[in-house]
mmCIF file with all atom_site columns, C-alpha atoms in Angstrom:
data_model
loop_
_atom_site.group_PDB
_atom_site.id
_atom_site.type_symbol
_atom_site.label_atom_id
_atom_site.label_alt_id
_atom_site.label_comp_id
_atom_site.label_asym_id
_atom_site.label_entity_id
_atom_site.label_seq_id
_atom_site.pdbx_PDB_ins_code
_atom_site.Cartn_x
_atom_site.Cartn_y
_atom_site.Cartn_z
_atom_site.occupancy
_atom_site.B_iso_or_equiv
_atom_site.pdbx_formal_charge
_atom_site.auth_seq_id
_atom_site.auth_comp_id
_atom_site.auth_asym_id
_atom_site.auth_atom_id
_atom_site.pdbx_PDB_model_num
ATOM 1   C CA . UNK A 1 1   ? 210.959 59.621 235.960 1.00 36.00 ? 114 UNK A CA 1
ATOM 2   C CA . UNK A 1 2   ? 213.216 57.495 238.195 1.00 36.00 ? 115 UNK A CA 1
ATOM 3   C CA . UNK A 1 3   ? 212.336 56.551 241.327 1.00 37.00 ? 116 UNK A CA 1
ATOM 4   C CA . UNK A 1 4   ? 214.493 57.633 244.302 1.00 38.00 ? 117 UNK A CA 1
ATOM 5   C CA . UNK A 1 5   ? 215.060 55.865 247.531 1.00 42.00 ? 118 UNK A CA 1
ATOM 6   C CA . UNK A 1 6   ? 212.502 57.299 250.140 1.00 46.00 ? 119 UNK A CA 1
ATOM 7   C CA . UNK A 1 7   ? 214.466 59.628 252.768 1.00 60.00 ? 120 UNK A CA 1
ATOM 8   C CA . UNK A 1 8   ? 212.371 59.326 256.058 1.00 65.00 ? 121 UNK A CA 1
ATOM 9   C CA . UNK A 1 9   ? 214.097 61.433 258.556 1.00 73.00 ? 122 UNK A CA 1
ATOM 10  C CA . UNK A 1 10  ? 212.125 60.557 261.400 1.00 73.00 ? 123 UNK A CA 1
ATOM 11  C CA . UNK A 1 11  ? 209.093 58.058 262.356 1.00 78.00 ? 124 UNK A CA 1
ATOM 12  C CA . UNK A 1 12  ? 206.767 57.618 265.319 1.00 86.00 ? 125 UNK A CA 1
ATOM 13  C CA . UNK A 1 13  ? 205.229 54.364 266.467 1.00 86.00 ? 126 UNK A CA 1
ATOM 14  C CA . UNK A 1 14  ? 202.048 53.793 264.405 1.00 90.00 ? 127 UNK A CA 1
ATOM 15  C CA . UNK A 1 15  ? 203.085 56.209 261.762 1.00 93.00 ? 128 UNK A CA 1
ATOM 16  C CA . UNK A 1 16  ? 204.448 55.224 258.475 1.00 92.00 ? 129 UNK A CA 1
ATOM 17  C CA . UNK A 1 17  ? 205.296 57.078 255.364 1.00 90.00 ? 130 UNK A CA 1
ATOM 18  C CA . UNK A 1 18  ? 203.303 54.783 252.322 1.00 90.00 ? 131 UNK A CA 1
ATOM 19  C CA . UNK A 1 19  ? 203.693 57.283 249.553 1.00 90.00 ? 132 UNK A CA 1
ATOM 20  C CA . UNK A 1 20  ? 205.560 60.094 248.195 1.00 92.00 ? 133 UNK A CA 1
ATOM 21  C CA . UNK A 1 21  ? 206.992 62.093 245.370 1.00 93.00 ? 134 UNK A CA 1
ATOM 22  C CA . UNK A 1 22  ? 206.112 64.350 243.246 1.00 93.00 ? 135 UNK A CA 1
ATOM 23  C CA . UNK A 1 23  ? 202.585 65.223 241.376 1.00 90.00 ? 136 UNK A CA 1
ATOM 24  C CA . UNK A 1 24  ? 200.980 66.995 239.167 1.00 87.00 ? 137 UNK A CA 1
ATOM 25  C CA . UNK A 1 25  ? 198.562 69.744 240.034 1.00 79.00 ? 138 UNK A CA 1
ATOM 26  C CA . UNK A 1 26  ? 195.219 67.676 240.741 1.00 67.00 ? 139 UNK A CA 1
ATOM 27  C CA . UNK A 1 27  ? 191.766 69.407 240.079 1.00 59.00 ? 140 UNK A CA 1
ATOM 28  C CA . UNK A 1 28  ? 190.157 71.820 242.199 1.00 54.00 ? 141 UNK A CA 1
ATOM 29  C CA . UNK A 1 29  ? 187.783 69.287 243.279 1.00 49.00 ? 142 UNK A CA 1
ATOM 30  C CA . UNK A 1 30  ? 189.955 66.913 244.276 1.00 50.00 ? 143 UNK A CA 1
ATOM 31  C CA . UNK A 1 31  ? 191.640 68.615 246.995 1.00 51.00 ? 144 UNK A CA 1
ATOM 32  C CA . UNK A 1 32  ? 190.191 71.132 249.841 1.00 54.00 ? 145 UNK A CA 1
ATOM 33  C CA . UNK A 1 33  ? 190.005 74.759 249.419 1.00 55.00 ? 146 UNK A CA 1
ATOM 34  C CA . UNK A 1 34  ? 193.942 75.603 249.341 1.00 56.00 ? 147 UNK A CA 1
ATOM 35  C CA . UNK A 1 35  ? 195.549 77.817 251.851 1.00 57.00 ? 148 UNK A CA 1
ATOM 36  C CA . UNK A 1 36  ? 197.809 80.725 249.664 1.00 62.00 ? 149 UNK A CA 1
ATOM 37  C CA . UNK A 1 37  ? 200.786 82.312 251.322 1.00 62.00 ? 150 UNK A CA 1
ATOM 38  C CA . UNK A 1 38  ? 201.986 84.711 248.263 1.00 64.00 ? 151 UNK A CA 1
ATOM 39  C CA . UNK A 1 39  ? 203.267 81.631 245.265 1.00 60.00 ? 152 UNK A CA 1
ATOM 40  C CA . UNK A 1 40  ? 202.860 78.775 247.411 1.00 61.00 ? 153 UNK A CA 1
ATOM 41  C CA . UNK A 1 41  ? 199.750 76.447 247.921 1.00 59.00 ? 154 UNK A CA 1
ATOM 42  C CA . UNK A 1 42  ? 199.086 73.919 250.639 1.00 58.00 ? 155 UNK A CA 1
ATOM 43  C CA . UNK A 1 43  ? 196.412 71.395 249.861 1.00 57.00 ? 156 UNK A CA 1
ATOM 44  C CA . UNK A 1 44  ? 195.374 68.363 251.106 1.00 58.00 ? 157 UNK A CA 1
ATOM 45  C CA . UNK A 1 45  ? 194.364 66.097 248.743 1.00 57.00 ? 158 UNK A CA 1
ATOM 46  C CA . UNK A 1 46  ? 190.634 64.107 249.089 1.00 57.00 ? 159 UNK A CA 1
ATOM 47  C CA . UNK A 1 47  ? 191.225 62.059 245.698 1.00 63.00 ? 160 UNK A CA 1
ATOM 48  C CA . UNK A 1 48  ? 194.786 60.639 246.260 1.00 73.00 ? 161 UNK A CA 1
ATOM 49  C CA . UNK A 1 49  ? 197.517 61.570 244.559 1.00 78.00 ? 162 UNK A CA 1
ATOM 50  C CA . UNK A 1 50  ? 198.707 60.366 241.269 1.00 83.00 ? 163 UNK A CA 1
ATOM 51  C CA . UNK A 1 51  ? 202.903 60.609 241.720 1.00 88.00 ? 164 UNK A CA 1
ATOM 52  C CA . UNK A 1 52  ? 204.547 61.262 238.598 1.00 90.00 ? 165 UNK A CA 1
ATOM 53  C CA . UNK A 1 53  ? 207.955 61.333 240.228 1.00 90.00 ? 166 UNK A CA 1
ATOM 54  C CA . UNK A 1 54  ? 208.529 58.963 243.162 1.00 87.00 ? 167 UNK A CA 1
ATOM 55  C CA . UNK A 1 55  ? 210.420 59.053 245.974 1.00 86.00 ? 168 UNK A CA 1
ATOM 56  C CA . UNK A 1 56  ? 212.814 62.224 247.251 1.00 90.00 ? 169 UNK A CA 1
ATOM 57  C CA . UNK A 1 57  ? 215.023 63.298 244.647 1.00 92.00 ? 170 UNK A CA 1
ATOM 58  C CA . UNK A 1 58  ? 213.181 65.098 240.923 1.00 94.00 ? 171 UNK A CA 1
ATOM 59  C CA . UNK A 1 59  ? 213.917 67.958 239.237 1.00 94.00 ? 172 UNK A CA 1
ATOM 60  C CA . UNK A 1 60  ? 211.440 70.896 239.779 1.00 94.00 ? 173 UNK A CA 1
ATOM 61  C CA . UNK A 1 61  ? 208.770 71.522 237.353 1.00 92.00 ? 174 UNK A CA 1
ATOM 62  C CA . UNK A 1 62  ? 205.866 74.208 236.584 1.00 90.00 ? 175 UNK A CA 1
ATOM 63  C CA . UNK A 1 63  ? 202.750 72.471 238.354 1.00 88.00 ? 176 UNK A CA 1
ATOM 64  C CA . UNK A 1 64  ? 204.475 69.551 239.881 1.00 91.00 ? 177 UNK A CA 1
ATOM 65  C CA . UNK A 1 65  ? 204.209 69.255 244.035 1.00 91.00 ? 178 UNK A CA 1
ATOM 66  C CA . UNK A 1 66  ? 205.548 67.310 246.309 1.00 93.00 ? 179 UNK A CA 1
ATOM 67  C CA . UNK A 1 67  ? 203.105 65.506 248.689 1.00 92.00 ? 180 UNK A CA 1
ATOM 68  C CA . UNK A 1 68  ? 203.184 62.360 250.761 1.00 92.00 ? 181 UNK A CA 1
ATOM 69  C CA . UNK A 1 69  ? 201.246 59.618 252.280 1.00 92.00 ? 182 UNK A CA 1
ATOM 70  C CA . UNK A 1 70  ? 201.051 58.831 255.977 1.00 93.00 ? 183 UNK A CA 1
ATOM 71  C CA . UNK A 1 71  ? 199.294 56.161 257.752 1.00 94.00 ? 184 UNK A CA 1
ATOM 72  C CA . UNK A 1 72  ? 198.383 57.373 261.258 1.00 95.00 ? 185 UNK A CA 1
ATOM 73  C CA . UNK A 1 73  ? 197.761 54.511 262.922 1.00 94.00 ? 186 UNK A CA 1
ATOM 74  C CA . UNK A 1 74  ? 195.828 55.335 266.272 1.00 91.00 ? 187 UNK A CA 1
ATOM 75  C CA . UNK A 1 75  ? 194.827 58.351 265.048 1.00 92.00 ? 188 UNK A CA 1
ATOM 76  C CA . UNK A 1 76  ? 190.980 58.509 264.128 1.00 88.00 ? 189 UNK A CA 1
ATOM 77  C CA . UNK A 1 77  ? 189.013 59.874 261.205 1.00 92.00 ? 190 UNK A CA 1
ATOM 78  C CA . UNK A 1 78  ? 189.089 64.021 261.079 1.00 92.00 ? 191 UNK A CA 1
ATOM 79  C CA . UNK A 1 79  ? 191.627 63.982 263.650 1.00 94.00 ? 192 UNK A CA 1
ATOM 80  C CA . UNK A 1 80  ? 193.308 67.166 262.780 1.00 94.00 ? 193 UNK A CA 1
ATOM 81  C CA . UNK A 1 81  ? 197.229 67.429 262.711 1.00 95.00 ? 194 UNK A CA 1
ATOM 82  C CA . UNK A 1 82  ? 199.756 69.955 261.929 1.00 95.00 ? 195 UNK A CA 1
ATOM 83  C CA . UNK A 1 83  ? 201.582 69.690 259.096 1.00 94.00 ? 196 UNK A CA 1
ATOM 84  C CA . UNK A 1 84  ? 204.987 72.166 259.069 1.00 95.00 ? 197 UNK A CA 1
ATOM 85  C CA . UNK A 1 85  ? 207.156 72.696 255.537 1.00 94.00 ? 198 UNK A CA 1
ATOM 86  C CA . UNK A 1 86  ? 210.703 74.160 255.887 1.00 94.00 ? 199 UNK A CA 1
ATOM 87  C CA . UNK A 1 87  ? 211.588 75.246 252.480 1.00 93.00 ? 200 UNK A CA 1
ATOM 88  C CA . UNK A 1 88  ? 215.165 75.213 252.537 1.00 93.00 ? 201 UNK A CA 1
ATOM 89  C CA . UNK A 1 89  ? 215.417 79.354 251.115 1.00 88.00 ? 202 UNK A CA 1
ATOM 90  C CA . UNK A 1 90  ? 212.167 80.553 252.218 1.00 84.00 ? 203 UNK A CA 1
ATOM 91  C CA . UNK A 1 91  ? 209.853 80.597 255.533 1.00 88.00 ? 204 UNK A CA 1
ATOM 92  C CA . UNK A 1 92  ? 208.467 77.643 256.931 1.00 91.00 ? 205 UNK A CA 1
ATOM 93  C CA . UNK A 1 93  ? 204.381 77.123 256.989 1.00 87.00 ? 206 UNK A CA 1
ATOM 94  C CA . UNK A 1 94  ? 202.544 75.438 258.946 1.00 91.00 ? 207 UNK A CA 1
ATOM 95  C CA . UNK A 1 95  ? 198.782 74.509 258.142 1.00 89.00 ? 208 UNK A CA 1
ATOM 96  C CA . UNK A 1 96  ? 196.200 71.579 260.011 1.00 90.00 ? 209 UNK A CA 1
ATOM 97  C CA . UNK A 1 97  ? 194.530 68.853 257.677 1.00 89.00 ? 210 UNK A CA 1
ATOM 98  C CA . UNK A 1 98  ? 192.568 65.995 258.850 1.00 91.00 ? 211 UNK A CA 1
ATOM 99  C CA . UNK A 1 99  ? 193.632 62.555 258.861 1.00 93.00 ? 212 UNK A CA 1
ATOM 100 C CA . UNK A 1 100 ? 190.623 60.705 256.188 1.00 91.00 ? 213 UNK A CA 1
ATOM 101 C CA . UNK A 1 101 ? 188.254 57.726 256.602 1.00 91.00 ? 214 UNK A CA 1
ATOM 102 C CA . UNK A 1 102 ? 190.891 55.260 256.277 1.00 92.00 ? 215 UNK A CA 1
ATOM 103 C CA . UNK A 1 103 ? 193.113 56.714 258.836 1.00 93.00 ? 216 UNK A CA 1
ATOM 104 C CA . UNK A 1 104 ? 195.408 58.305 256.332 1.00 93.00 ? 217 UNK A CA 1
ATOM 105 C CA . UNK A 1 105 ? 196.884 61.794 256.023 1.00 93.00 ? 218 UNK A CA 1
ATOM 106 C CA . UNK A 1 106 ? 197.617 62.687 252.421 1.00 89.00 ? 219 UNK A CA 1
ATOM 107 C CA . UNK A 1 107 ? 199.025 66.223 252.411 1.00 88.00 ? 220 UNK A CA 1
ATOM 108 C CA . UNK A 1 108 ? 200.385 68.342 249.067 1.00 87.00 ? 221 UNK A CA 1
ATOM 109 C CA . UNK A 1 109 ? 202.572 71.464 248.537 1.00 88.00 ? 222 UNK A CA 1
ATOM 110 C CA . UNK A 1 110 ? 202.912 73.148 245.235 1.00 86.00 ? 223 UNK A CA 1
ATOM 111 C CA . UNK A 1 111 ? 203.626 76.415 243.717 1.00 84.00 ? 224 UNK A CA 1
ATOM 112 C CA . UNK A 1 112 ? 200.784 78.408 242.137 1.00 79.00 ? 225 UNK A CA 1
ATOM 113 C CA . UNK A 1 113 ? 199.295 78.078 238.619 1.00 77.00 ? 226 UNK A CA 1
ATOM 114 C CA . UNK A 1 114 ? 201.425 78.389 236.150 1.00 80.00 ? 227 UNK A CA 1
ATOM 115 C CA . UNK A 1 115 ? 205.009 78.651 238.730 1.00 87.00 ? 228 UNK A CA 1
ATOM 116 C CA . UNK A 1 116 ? 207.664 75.819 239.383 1.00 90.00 ? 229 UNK A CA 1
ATOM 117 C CA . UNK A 1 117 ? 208.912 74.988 243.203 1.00 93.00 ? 230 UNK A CA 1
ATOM 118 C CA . UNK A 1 118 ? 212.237 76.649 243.582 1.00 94.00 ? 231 UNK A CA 1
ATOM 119 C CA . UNK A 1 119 ? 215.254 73.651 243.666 1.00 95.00 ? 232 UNK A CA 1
ATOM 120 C CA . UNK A 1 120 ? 216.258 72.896 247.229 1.00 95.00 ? 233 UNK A CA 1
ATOM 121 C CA . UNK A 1 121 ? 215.728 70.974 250.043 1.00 95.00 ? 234 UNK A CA 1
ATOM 122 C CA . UNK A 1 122 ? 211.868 70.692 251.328 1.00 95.00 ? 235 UNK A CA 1
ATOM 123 C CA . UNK A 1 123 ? 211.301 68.664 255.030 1.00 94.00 ? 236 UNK A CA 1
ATOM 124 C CA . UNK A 1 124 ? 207.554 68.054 255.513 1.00 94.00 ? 237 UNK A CA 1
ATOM 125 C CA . UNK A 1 125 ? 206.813 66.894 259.233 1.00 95.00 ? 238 UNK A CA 1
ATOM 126 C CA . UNK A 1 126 ? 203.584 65.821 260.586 1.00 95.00 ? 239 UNK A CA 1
ATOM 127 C CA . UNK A 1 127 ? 203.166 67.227 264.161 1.00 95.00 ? 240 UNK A CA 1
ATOM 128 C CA . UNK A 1 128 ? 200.509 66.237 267.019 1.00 94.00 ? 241 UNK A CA 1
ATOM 129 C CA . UNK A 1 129 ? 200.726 68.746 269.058 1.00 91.00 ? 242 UNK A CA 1
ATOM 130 C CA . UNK A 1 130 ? 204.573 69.505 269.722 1.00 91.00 ? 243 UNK A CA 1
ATOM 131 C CA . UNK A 1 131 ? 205.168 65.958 269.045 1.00 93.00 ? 244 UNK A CA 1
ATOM 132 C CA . UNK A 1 132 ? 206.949 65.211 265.444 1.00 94.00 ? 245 UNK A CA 1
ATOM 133 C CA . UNK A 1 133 ? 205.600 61.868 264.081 1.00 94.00 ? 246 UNK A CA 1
ATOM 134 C CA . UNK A 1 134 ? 207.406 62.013 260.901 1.00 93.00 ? 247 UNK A CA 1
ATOM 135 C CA . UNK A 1 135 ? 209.536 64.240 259.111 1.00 93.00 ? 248 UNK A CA 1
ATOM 136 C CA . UNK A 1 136 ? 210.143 63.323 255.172 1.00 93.00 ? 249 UNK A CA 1
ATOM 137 C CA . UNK A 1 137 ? 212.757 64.841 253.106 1.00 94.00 ? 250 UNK A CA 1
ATOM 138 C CA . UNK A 1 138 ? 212.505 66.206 249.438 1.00 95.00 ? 251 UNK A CA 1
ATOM 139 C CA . UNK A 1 139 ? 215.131 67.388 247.026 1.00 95.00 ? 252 UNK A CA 1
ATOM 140 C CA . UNK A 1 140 ? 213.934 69.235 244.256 1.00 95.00 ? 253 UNK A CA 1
ATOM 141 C CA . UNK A 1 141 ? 216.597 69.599 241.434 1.00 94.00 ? 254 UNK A CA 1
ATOM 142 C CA . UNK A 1 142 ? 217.306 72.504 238.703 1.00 92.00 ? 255 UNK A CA 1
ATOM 143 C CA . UNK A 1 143 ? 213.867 72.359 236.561 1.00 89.00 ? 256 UNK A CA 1
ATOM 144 C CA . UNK A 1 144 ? 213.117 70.072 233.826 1.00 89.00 ? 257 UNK A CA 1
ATOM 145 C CA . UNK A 1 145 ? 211.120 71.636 231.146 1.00 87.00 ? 258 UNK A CA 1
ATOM 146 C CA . UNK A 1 146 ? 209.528 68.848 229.712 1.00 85.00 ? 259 UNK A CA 1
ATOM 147 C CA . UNK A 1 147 ? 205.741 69.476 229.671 1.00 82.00 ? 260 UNK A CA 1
ATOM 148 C CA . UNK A 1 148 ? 205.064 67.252 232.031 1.00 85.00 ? 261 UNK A CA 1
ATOM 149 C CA . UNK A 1 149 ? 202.097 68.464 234.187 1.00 85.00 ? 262 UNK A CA 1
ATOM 150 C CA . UNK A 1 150 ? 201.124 70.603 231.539 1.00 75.00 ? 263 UNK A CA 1
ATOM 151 C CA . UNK A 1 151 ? 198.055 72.177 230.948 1.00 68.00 ? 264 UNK A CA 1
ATOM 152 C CA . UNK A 1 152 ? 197.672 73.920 234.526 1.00 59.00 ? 265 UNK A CA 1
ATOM 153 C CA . UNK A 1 153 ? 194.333 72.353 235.814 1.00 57.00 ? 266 UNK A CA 1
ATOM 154 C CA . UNK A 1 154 ? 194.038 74.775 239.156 1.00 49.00 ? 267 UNK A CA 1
#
């Protein structure tokens, strides 16, 4: 897959996007228990991510999220922040990881077993508070239908 230049639409002082794109549905035990809201899962991953698209810009596939990286500098182990999706045909979510050991936040959002993200436009935006850090940009194309994060492992 090709990578795409990284859209960052906004960045705070001592926050920095270091990874994104798109991955494949990782193992139930590598992430936390997943928050459902109907076909959608948020998760935040505890094993890292393994992208498989990089960048903004894929096409949409069955089991493939989109998730990103931030480094929160200042911001100390288990610190919890919000984390708010807008879906670009859909309600935005909002759910609260914790930034890791190593002063990262690595959060995930992917459609349930078995289902692709709809194509569209996805902003993920890491909030303290009120305050926006960072707000990150996907575009998810029409769907490929190439196997590629096939078999399902949630």
């Amino acid at each position: 897959v090709a990578a795409a230049r990284a859209e960052v639409l906004l960045v705070a002082p001592g926050v920095k996007v270091i990874r994104a794109g798109g991955y494949c549905d990782p193992v139930p035990e590598k992430i936390t228990p997943p928050r459902r809201e109907g076909t959608i899962e948020f998760e935040t991953n505890t094993g890292g991510f393994r992208f498989v698209a990089k960048g903004d810009r894929f096409p949409t596939r069955k089991g493939l999220g989109i998730g990103a990286a931030f480094l929160m500098e200042g911001y100390g182990p288990g610190r919890i922040m919000t984390v708010k999706i807008v879906p670009e045909y859909g309600e935005p979510t909002v759910y609260e990881p914790p930034v890791n050991s190593e002063g990262i936040l690595e959060v995930g959002y992917v459609a349930a077993v078995g289902e692709a993200l709809p194509p569209g436009r996805y902003m993920m935006s890491v909030l303290d508070g009120a305050k926006y850090l960072a707000t990150y940009r996907f575009i998810l194309e029409a769907e490929a239908f190439d196997g590629l994060c096939i078999p399902f492992v949630s």
